[in-house]
Coordinates of C-alpha atoms in Angstrom, one line a residue:
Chain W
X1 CA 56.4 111.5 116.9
X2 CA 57.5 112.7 113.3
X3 CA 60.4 114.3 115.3
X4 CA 61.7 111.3 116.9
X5 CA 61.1 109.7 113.0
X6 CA 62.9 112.2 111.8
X7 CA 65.8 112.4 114.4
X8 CA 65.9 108.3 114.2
X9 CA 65.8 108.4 110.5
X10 CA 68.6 110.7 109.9
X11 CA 70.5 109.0 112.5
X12 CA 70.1 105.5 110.4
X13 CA 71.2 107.4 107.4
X14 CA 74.3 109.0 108.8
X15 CA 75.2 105.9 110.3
X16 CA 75.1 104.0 106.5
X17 CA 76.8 106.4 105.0
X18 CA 79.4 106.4 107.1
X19 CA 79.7 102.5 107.2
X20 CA 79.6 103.1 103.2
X21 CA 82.4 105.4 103.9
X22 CA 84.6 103.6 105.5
X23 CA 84.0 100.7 103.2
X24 CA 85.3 102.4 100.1
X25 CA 88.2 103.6 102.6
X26 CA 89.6 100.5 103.3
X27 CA 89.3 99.1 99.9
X28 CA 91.7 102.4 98.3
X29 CA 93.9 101.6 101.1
X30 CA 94.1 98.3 101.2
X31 CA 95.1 98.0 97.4
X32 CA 97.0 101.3 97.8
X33 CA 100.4 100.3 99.4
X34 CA 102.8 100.2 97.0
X35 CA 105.1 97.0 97.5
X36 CA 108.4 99.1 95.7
X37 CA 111.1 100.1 97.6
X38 CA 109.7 103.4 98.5
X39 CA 106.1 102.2 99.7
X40 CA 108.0 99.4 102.5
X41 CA 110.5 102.4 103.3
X42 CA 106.8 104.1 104.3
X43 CA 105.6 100.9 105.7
X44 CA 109.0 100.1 107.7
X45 CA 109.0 103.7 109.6
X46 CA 105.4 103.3 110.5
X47 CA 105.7 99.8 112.0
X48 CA 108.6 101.3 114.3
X49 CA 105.9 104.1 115.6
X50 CA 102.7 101.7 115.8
X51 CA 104.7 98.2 116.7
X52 CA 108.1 99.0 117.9
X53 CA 107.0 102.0 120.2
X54 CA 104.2 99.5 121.6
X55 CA 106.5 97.0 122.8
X56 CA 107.3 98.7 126.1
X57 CA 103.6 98.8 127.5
X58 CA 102.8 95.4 125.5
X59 CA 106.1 93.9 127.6
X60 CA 105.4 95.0 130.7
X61 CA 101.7 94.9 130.7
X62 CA 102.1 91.1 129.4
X63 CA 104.7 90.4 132.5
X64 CA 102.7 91.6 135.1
X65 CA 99.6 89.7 133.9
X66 CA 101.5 86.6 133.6
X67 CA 102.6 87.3 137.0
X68 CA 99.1 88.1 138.0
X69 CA 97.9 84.6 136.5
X70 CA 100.7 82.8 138.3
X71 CA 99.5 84.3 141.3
X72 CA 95.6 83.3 141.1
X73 CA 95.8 80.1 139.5
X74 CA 98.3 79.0 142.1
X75 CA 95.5 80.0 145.2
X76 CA 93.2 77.9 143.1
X77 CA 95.2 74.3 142.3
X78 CA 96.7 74.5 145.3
X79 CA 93.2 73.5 146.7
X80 CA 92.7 71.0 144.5
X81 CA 96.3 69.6 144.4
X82 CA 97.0 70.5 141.0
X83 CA 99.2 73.2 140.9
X84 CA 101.7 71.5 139.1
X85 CA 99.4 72.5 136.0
X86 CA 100.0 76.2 136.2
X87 CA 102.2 76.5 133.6
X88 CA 99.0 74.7 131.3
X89 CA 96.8 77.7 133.1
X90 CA 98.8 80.5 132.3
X91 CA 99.7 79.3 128.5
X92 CA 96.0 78.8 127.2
X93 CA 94.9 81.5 129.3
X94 CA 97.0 83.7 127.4
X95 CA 97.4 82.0 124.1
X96 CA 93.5 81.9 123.6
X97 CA 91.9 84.9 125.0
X98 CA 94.5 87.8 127.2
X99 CA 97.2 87.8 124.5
X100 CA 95.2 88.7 121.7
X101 CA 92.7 90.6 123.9
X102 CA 94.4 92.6 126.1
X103 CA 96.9 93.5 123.3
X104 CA 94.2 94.6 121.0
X105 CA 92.7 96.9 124.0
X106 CA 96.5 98.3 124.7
X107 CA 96.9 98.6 120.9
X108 CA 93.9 100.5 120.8
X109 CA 94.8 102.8 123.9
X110 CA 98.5 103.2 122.4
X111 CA 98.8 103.1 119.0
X112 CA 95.2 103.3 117.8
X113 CA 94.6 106.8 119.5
X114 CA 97.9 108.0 118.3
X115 CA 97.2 107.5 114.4
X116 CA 93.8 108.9 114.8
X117 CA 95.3 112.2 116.5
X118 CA 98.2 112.3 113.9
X119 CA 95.7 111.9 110.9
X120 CA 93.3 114.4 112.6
X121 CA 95.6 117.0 112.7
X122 CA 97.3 116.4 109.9
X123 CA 93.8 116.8 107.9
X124 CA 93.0 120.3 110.8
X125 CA 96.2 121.6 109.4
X126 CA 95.5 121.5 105.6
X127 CA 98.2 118.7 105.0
X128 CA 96.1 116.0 103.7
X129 CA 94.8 118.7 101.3
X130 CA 98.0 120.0 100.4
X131 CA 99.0 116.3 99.5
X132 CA 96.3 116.2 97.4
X133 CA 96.8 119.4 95.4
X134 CA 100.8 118.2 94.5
X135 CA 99.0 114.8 93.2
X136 CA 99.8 112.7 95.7
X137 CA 96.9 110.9 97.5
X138 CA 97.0 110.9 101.2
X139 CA 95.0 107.6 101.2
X140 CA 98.6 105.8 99.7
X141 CA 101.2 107.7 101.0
X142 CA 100.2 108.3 104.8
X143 CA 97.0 106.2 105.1
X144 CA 97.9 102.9 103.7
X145 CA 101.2 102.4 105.6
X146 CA 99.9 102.8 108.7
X147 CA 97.1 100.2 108.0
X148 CA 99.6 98.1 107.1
X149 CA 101.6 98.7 109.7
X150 CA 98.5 98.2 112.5
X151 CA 97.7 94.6 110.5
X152 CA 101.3 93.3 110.4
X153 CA 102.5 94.7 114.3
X154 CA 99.5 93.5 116.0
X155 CA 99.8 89.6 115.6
X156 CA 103.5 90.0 116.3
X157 CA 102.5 91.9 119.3
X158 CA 100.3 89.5 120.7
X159 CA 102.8 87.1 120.1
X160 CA 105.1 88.7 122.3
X161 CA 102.7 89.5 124.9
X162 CA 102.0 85.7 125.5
X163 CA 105.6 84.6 125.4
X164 CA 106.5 87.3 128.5
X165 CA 103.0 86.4 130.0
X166 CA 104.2 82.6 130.7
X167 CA 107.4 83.9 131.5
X168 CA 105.8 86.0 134.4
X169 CA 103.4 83.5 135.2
X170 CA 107.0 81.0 135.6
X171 CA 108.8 83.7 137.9
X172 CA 105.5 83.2 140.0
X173 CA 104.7 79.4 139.6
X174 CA 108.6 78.2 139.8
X175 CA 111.0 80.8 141.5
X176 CA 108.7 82.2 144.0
X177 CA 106.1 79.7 145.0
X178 CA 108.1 76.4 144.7
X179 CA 106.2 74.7 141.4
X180 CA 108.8 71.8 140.0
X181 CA 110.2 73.5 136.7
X182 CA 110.4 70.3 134.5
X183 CA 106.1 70.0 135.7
X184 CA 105.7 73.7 134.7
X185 CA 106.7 73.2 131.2
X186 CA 105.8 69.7 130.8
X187 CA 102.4 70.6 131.7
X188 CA 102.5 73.3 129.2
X189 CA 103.9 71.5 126.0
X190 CA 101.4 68.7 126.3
X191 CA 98.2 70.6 126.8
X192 CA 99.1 73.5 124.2
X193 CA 98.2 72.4 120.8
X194 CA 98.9 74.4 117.4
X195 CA 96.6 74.6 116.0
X196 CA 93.7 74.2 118.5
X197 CA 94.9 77.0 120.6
X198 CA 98.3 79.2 118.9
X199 CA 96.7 79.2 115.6
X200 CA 93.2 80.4 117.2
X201 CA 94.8 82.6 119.3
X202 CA 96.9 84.5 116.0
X203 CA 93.6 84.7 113.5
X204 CA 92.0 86.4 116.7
X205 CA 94.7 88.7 116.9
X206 CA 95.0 89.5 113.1
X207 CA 91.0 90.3 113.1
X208 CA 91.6 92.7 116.0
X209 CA 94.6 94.2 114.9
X210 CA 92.5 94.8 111.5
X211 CA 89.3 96.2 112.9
X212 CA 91.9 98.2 115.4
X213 CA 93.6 99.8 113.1
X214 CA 90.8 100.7 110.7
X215 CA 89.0 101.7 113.0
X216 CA 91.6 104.2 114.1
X217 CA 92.9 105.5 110.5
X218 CA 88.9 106.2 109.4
X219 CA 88.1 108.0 112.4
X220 CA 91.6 110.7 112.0
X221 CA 90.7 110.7 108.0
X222 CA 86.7 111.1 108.9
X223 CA 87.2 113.1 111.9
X224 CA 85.6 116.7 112.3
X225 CA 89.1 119.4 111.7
X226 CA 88.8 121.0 114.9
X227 CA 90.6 120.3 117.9
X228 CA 87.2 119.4 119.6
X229 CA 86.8 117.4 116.8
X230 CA 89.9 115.2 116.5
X231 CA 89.1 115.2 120.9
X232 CA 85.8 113.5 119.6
X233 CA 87.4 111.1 117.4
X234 CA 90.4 109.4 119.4
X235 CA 87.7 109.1 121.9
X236 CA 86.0 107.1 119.0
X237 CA 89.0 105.5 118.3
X238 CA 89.4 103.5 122.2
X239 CA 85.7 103.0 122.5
X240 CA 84.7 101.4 119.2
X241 CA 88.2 99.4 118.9
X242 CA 87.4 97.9 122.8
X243 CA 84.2 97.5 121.9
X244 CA 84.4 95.7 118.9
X245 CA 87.6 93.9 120.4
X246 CA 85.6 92.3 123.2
X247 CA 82.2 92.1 120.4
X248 CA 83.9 90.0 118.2
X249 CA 86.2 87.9 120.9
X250 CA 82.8 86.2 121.9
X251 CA 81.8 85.0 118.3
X252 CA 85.1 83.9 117.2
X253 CA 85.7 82.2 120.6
X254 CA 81.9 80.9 120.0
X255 CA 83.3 79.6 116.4
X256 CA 86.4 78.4 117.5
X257 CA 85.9 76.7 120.7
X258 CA 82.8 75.7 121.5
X259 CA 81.7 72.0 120.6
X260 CA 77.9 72.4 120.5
Chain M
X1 CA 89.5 139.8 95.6
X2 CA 86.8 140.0 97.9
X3 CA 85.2 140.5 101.4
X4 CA 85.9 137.4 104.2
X5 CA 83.6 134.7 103.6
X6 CA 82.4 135.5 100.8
X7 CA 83.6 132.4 99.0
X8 CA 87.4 133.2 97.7
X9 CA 89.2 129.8 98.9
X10 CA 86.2 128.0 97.7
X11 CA 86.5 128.9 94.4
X12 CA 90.0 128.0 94.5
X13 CA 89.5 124.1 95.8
X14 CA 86.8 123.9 93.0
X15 CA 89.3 124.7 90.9
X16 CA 91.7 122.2 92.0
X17 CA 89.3 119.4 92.2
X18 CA 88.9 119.1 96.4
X19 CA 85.0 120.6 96.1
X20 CA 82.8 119.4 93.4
X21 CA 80.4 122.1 92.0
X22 CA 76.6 122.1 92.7
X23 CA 76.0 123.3 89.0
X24 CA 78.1 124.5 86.3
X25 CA 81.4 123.3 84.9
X26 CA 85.1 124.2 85.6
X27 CA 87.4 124.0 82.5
X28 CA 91.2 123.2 83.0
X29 CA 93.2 122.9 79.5
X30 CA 89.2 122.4 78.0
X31 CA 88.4 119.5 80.3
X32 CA 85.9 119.8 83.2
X33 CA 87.6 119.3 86.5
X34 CA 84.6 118.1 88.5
X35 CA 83.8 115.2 85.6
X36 CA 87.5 113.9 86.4
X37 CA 88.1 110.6 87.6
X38 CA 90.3 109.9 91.0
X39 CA 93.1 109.2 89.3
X40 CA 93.0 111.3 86.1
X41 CA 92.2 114.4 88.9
X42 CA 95.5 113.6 91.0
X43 CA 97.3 113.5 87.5
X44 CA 95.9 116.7 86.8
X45 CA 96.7 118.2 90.1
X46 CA 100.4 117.8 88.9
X47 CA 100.4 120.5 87.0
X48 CA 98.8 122.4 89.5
X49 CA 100.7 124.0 92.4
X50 CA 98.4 125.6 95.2
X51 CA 99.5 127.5 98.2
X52 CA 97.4 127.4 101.1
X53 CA 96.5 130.0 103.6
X54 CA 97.9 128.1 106.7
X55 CA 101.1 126.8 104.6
X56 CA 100.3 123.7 105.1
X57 CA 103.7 122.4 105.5
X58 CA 103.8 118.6 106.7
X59 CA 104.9 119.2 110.5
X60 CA 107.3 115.8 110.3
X61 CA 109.6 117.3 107.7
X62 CA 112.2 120.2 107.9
X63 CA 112.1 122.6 105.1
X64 CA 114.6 121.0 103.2
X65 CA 112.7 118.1 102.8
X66 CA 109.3 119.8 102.7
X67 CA 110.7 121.2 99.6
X68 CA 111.9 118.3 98.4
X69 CA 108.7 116.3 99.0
X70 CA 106.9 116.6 95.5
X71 CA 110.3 116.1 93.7
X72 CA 110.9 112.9 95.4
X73 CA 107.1 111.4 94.8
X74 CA 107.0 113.0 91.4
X75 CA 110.7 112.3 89.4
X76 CA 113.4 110.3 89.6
X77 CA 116.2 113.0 89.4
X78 CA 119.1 112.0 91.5
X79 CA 119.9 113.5 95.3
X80 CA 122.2 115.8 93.9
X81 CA 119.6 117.2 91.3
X82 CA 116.7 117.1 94.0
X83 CA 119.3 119.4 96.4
X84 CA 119.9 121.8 93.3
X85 CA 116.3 122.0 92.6
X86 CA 115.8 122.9 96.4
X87 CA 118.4 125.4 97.2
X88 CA 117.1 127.4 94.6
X89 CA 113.6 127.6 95.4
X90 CA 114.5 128.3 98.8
X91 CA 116.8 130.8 97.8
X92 CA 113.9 132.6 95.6
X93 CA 111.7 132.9 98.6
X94 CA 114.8 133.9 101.1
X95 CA 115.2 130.7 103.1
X96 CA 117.7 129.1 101.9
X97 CA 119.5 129.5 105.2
X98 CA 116.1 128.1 107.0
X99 CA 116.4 124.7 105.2
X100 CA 117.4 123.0 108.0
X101 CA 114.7 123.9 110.5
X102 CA 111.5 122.1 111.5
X103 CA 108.2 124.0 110.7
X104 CA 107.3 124.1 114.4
X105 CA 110.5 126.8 114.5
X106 CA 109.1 129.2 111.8
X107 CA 106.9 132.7 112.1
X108 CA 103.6 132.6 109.7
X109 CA 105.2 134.7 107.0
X110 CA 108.5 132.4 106.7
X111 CA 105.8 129.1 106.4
X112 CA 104.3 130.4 103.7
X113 CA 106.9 131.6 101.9
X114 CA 108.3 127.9 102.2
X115 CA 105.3 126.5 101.0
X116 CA 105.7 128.9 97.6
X117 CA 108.7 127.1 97.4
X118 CA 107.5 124.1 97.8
X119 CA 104.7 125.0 95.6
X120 CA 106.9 126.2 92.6
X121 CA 109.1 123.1 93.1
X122 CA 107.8 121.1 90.0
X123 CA 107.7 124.6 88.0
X124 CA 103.9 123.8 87.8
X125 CA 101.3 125.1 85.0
X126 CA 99.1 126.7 86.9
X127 CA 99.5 128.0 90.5
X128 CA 96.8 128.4 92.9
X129 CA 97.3 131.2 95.9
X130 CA 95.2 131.8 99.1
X131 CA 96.3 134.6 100.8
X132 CA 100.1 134.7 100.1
X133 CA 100.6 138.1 101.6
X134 CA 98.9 137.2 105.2
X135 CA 101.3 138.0 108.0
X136 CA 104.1 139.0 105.9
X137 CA 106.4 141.9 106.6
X138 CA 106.7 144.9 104.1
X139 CA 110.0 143.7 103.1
X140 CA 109.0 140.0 102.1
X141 CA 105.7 141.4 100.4
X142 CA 107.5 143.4 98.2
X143 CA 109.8 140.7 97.8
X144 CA 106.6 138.0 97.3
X145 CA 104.9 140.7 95.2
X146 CA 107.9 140.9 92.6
X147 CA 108.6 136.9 92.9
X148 CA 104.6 136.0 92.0
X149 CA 104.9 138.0 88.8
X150 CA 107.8 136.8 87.8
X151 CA 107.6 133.3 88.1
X152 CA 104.3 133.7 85.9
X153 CA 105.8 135.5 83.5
X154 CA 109.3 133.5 83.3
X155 CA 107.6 129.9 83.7
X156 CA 104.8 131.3 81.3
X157 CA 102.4 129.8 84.3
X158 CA 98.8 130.9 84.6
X159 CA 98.4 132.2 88.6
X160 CA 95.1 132.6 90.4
X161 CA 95.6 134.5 93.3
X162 CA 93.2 135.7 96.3
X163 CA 94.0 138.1 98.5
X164 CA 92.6 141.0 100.5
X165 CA 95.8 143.3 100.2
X166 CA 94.5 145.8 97.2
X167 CA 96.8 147.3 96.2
X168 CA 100.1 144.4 95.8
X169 CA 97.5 142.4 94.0
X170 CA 96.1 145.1 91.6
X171 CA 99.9 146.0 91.1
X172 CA 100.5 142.7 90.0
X173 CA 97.5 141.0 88.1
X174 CA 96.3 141.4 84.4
X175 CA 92.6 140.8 85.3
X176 CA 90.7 140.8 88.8
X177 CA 87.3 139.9 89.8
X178 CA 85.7 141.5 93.1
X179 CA 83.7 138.7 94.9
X180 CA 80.7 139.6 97.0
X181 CA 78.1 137.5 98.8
X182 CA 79.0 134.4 96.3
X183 CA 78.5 136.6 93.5
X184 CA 80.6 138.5 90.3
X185 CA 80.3 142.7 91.9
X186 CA 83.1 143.7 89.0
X187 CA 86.0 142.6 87.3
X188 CA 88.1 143.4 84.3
X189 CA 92.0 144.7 84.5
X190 CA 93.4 147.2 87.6
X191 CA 93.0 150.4 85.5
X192 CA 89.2 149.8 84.5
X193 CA 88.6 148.4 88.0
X194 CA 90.3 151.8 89.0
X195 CA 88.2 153.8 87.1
X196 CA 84.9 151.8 88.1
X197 CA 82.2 154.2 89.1
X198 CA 79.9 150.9 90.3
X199 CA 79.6 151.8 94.0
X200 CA 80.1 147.9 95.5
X201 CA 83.7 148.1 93.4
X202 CA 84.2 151.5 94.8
X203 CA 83.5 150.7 99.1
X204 CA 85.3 147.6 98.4
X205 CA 88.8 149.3 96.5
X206 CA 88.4 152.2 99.4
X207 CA 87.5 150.0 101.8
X208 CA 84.9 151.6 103.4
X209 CA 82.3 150.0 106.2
X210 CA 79.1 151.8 104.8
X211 CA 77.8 151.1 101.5
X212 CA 76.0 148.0 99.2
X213 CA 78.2 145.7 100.8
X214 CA 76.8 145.1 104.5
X215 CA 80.0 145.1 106.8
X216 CA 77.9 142.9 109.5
X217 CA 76.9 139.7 109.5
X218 CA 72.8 139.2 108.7
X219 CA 71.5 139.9 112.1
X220 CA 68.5 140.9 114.0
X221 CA 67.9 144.5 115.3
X222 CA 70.2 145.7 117.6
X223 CA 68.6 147.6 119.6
X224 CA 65.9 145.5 120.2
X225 CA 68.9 141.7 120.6
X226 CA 70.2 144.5 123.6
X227 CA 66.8 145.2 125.2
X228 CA 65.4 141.5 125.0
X229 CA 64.7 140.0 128.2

């Protein structure tokens, strides 16, 4: 019994502390982007490796589930003769939920893994520490940036990710199963509100591209320099990012959409 | 100077701020390092070179810029300056012809002679070095040997240097200190350290596996870890 105390207790206390951790973490890095030349040089080159090198998975993973969408919600109107709203279908489906959802879980998978490897090694290989001994801190020169970088790409990612969603889900609805064009898009513009549904749809994808992208940055700075140990921590990386994706998709969905 | 383990590199990142001390204090210029707030330590730290074991050269960088690195976060000098500054730290340490390469296409000597040059790049006041003779041929030892001495005495730079090769480091320093076990076995200069009849200063200078210093590891019995069922 005082075993299973003890095991539970020290558990509880790792767990604050490294909640605390990651708390002050985020705040140096946060505040520790410099906005000069230099620091959006830093901040430039990172977006190209966390945002630019994303697109290709982001573009085709968005086509095909745009295509997928067409596909389904075309086997289900079609029974109830309303098919011509499949371009409304596809549009909030993706603006609301799979745009900033399944980018966030791709993010994670993609980019998320790759910082926390990079960081990992980087600290495995003494060059945080040598950083740190020439008085330069590693938390605002290679830590910030890419936090930065994971806040500002992710939005514009999801963004993209809707926009070749409906276009798939139009190659579907319109050129391949016969739905009128000018119903397709009509549909769409008047059922698609601002601020109801794109607005929504961005502030859930700027939350997930910021837990993401902390959650990938602490874990390389926090991880364990060994390979086993930076093995241990972009497995971190994909579970905790998906789970706290699909966690915190429910309450602001909850917040945001429900009318009760 | 002092057996593996025994806490060499430690001491060094206490000195440079990366490990706070349990007890006691560590004066740099008369101020305590540990007592030093994040920032006033990193401003400290730029007087401080320190060369790690592993290099520790950022992976992303060729040598050229590796070099270059704590020029361009520290000073504003132009490119030209920063390209003067580089060819000739490069050029003390041999490399000046390796300055385009990646460090993924150097041997373990040739890293950490870049990272000397890196580490001498902003003529620092003190210079901190782990191991600088590991892996290196007898030609760039000598070589390193004669540079570490003379940087010290032409930059007028205090260097702490740990190392397990005797004799280049004896050859070298005004004062050593013989770690063992965490703990002060002898120090003083090379010629009293020399002449030391204390027996742990004597196994460790000859190197020999039998004596106050235990070569193994704590450990059960032997014979009885062998027969145990």
């Amino acid at each position: 019994m005082i075993d299973f105390l003890i095991r539970n207790g020290r558990a509880g206390i790792d767990f604050s502390a490294t909640v605390g951790r990651s708390g002050v973490f985020l705040w140096h890095c946060i505040f520790g982007l410099s906005w000069k030349l230099k620091g959006l040089k830093l901040l430039a080159r990172q977006m190209y490796n966390v945002g630019v090198l994303s697109l290709v998975i982001i573009i085709v993973s968005g086509l095909f589930i745009g295509m997928v969408l067409g596909l389904q919600g075309y086997s289900i109107l079609i029974d109830y003769g309303s098919e011509q709203a499949i371009g409304q279908m596809v549009a909030l489906t993706l603006v609301r939920e799979l745009g900033p959802v399944v980018t966030a879980l791709l993010f994670a998978g993609r980019a998320g893994s790759a910082l926390t490897a990079e960081i990992g090694l980087m600290k495995a290989t003494e060059q945080l520490s040598s950083m740190e001994m020439m008085g330069v801190d590693p938390l605002k020169r290679v830590i910030a940036p890419r936090l930065w970088a994971g806040f500002l790409s992710m939005p514009l990612l999801a963004a993209i990710f809707s926009m070749v969603g409906v276009f798939g889900g139009m190659l579907i609805g319109v050129d391949w199963l016969g739905v009128y064009e000018g119903s397709f898009w009509a549909n769409m513009q008047s059922s698609v509100e601002f601020r109801e549904d794109i607005l929504n749809g961005v502030i859930k994808s700027i939350v997930f591209g910021f837990v993401c992208t902390w959650i990938a940055v602490f874990q390389g700075y926090d991880s364990v320099p060994t390979s086993e140990g930076i093995s241990v921590a972009t497995t971190k990386t994909v579970v905790y990012s998906s789970l706290s994706v699909l966690g915190l998709d429910f309450i602001l969905t909850a917040v945001m959409f429900s009318s009760f | 100077m002092g057996p593996s383990g025994t806490g060499k590199t430690t001491l060094l990142r206490l000195i440079g701020g990366q490990l706070k001390p349990e007890r006691g204090e560590i004066l740099l210029d008369g101020q305590d390092v540990s007592k030093f707030k994040r920032k006033a330590l990193f401003d400290a730290r730029k007087k401080m070179g320190m060369l790690f074991q592993s290099g520790a050269l950022f992976s992303d960088l060729s040598v050229y810029e590796n070099v270059a690195f704590p020029l361009r976060e520290h000073t504003d000098f132009s490119e030209e300056i920063i390209r003067d500054i580089v060819y000739m730290k490069l050029q003390a340490v041999g490399l000046r012809g390796a300055r385009e390469l990646m460090p993924a296409e150097l041997s373990g000597g040739m890293t950490r002679r870049v990272a000397l040059a890196r580490t001498i790049a902003l003529d620092p006041e003190l210079i901190l070095y782990d191991e600088p003779f590991a892996g290196q041929d007898p030609i760039a030892m000598g070589v390193l040997v004669q540079l570490i001495r003379l940087l010290n005495d032409a930059l007028g730079l205090t260097s702490v240097l740990v190392s397990h090769d005797i004799n280049e480091s004896l050859s070298i320093c005004d004062h050593a200190v013989i770690l063992a076990d965490g703990v002060v076995i002898g120090e003083g200069s090379p010629t009293d350290l020399k002449k030391s009849d204390s027996p742990l200063v004597r196994q460790f200078l000859n190197g020999l596996p039998d004596g106050p210093v235990p070569y193994h590891y704590p450990a059960s019995d032997y014979q009885s870890d062998l027969m145990d069922q």
